[in-house]
Every structure is written in structure tokens, then in C-alpha cells.
mmCIF file of C-alpha atoms in Angstrom:
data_model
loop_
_atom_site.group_PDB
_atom_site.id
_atom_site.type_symbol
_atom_site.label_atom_id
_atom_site.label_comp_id
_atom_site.label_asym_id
_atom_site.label_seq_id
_atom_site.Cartn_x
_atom_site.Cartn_y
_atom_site.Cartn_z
ATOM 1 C CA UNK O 706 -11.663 197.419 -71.801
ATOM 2 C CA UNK O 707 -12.363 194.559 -74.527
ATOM 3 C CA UNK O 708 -10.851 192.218 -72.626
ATOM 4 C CA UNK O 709 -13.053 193.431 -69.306
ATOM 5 C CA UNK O 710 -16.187 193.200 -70.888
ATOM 6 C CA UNK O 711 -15.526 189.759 -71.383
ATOM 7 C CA UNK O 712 -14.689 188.897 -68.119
ATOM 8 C CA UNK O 713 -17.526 190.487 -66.996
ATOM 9 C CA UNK O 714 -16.801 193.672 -64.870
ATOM 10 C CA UNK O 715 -18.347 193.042 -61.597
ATOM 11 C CA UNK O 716 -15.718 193.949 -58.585
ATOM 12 C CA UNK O 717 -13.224 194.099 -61.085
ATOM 13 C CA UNK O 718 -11.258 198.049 -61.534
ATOM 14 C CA UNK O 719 -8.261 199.354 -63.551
ATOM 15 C CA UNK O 720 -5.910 201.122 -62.797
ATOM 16 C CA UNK O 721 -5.500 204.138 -65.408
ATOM 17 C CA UNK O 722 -1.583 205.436 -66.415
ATOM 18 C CA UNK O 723 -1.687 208.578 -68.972
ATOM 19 C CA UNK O 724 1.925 208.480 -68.781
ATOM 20 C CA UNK O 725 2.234 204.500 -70.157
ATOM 21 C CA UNK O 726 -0.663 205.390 -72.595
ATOM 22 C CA UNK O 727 1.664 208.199 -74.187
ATOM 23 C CA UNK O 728 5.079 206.758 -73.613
ATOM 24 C CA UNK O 729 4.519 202.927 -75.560
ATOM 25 C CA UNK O 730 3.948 205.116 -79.014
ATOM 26 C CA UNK O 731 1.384 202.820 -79.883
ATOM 27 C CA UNK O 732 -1.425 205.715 -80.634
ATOM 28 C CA UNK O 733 -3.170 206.007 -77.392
ATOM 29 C CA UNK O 734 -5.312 208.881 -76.412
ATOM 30 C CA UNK O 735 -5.664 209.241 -72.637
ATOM 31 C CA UNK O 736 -8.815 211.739 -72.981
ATOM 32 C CA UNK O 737 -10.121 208.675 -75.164
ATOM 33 C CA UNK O 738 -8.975 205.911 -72.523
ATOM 34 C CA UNK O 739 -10.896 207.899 -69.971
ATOM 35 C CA UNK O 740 -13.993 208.297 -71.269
ATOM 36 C CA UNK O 741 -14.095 204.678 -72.233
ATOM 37 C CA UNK O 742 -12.454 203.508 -68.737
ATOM 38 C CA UNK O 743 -14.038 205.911 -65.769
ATOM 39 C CA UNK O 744 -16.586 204.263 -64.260
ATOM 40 C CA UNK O 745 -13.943 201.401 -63.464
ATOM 41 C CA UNK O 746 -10.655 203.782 -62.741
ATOM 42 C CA UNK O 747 -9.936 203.354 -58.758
ATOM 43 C CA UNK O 748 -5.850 203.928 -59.326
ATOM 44 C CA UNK O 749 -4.422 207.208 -61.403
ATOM 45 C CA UNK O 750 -0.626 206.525 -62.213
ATOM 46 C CA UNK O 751 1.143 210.017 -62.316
ATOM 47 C CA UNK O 752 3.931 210.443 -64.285
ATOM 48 C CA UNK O 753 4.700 212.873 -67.723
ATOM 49 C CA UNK O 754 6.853 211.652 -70.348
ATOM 50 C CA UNK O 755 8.291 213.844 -73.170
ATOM 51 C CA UNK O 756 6.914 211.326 -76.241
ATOM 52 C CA UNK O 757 8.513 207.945 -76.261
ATOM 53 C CA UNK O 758 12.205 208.931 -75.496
ATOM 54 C CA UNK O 759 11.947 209.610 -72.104
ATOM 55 C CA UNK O 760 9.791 211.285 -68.629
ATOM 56 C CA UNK O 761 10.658 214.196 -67.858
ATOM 57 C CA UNK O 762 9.594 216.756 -64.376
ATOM 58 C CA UNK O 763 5.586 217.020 -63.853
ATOM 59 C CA UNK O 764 3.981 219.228 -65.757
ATOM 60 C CA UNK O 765 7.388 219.430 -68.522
ATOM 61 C CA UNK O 766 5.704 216.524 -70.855
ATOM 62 C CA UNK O 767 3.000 215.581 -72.865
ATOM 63 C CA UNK O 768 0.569 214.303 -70.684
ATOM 64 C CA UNK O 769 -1.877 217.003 -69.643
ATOM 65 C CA UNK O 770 -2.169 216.886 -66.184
ATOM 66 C CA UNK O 771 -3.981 219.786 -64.851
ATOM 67 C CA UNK O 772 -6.977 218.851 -67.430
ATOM 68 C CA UNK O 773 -6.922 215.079 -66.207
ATOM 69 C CA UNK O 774 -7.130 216.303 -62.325
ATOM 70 C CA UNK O 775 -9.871 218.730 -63.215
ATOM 71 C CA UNK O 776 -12.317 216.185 -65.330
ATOM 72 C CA UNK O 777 -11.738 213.497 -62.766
ATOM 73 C CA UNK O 778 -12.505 216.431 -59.864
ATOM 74 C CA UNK O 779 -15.466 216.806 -62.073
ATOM 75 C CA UNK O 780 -16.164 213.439 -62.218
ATOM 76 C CA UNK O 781 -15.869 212.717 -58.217
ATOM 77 C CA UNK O 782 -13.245 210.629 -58.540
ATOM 78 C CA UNK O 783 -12.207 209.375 -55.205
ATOM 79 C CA UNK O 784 -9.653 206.836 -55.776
ATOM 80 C CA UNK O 785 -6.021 206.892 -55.365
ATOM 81 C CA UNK O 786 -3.300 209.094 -57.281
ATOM 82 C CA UNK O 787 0.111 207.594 -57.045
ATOM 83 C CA UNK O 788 3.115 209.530 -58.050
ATOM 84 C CA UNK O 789 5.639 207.430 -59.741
ATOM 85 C CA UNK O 790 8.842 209.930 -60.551
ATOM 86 C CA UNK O 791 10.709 208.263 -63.574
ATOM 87 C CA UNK O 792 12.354 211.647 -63.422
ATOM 88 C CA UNK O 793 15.881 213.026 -62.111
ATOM 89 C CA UNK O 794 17.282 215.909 -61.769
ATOM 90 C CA UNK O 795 21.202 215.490 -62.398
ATOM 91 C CA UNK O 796 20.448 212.605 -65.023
ATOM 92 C CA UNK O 797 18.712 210.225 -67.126
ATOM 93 C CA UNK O 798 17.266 206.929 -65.861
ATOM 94 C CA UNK O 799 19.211 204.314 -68.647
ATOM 95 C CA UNK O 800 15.786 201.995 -70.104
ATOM 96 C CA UNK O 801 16.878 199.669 -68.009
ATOM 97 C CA UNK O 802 16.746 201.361 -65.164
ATOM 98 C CA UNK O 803 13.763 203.117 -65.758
ATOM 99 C CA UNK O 804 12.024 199.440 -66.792
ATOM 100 C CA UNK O 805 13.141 197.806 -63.671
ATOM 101 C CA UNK O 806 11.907 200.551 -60.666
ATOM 102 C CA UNK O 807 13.701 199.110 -57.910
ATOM 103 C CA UNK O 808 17.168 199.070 -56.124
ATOM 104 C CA UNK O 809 19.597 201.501 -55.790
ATOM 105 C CA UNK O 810 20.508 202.266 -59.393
ATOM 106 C CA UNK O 811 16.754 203.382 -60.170
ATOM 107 C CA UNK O 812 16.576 205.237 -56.398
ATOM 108 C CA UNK O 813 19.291 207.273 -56.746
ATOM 109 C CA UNK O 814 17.952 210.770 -57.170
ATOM 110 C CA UNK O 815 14.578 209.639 -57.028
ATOM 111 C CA UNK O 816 13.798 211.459 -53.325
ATOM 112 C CA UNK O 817 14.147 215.045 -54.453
ATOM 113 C CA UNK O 818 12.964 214.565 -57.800
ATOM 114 C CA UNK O 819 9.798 213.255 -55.819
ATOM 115 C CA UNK O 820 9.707 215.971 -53.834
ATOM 116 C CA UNK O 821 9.657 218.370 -56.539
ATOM 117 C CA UNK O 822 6.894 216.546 -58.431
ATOM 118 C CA UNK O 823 4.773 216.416 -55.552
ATOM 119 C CA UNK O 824 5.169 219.893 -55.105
ATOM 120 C CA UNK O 825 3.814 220.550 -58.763
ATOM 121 C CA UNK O 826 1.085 218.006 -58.382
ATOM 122 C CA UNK O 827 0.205 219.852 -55.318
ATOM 123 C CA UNK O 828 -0.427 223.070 -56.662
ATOM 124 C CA UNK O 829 -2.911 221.590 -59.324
ATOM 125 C CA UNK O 830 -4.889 219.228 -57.035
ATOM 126 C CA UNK O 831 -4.978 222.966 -54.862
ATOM 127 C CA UNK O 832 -5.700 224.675 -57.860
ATOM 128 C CA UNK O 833 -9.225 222.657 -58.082
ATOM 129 C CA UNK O 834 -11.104 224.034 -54.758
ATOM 130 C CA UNK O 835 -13.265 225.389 -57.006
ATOM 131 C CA UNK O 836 -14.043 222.254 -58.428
ATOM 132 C CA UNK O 837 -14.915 220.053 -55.269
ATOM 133 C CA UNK O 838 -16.621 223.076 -53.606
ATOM 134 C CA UNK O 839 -19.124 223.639 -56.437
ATOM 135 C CA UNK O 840 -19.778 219.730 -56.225
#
């Protein structure tokens, strides 16, 4: 956000990843990140890590998901949510895998681990009718 506001911010968005924020260790707060970074958010990265060692299934890590969706409900957020599954089922991405999200190494797996996220982050975004039909 430093760096934004001295670009100057008009036109210009971020895209906002909860996930990274926990994941690098280095002491971010995504509730803080948000509130400093809405107005500019137009791209949600989903994806839940279990602390810096690895991601784990939606909704099994540290990020706090279904209290994200509901303040950016809240907030009318309108702009994209991309799933990115770092996640498998039968086994662990290797770092290098997991750093370099292409090819068949890193895709193996990666369909019905997918599925099974999107199934979880389905039931939250669901989960908020309340939200959008008070708004």
C-alpha cells in the first residue's frame, strides 16, 4: 500500500492473497491487510495454508475464510475469487513444486483436490444469502 500511494492510485487495483499473507511468516495480518487494502481489492486469491510449512484442504488452515467471504459480502465486494488449490489429497506438493504452479508434476492431483475445495468454498459463499439479501 506504501508503495501505491506513491504511485498514485488512480486505475491502479491489487490483488489481495490471505493465504501468501500467512504462509511467508513474515507477521502479516490479513484482517489488517484488508482494512488497509479494500477499496483497491478487485482479485481475492483463495487458498489456506497450515502456518508456513505447508496448504492444506479449504477450510483445514489458518486463514479464516468464512469471516473474509462474509466482511467482503458486507463490503459489496464484486470482484473476482480465484481458487488456487496448493492442496492434494494422496500427497504433498515438494516447495518446488508448489513454487513453480505449472506442468505436470504440480497438476497431478490437482483436479479433485479442486473439486473438493470448490465444494467447501461453495457452501460458505451459499452460506452468505443472508448477507447479499439484507444489502
Amino acid at each position: 500500500m506504501d508503495f501505491l500511494d506513491r504511485l498514485g492510485r488512480a486505475g491502479t487495483g491489487v490483488l489481495w492473497d490471505p493465504g501468501n499473507i500467512v504462509f511467508s511468516g513474515w507477521g502479516g495480518d490479513p484482517a489488517r491487510d484488508y482494512q488497509r487494502a479494500r477499496a483497491l481489492i478487485g482479485h481475492v486469491h483463495v487458498k489456506d495454508p497450515d502456518g508456513t510449512r505447508r496448504y492444506v484442504r479449504l477450510g483445514d488452515g489458518d486463514v479464516d475464510w468464512p469471516a473474509i467471504l462474509r466482511r467482503l459480502a458486507e463490503d459489496g465486494y464484486a470482484g473476482y475469487l480465484s481458487l488456487e488449490t496448493h492442496w492434494r489429497r494422496s500427497k504433498e506438493l515438494t516447495p518446488h513444486e508448489r513454487d513453480h504452479p505449472w506442468g505436470e508434476a504440480f497438476s497431478a492431483g490437482g483436479f479433485p483436490a479442486s473439486v473438493e475445495c470448490m465444494e467447501v468454498l461453495r457452501s460458505w459463499r451459499d452460506g452468505l444469502g443472508s448477507v447479499h439479501d439484507a444489502g
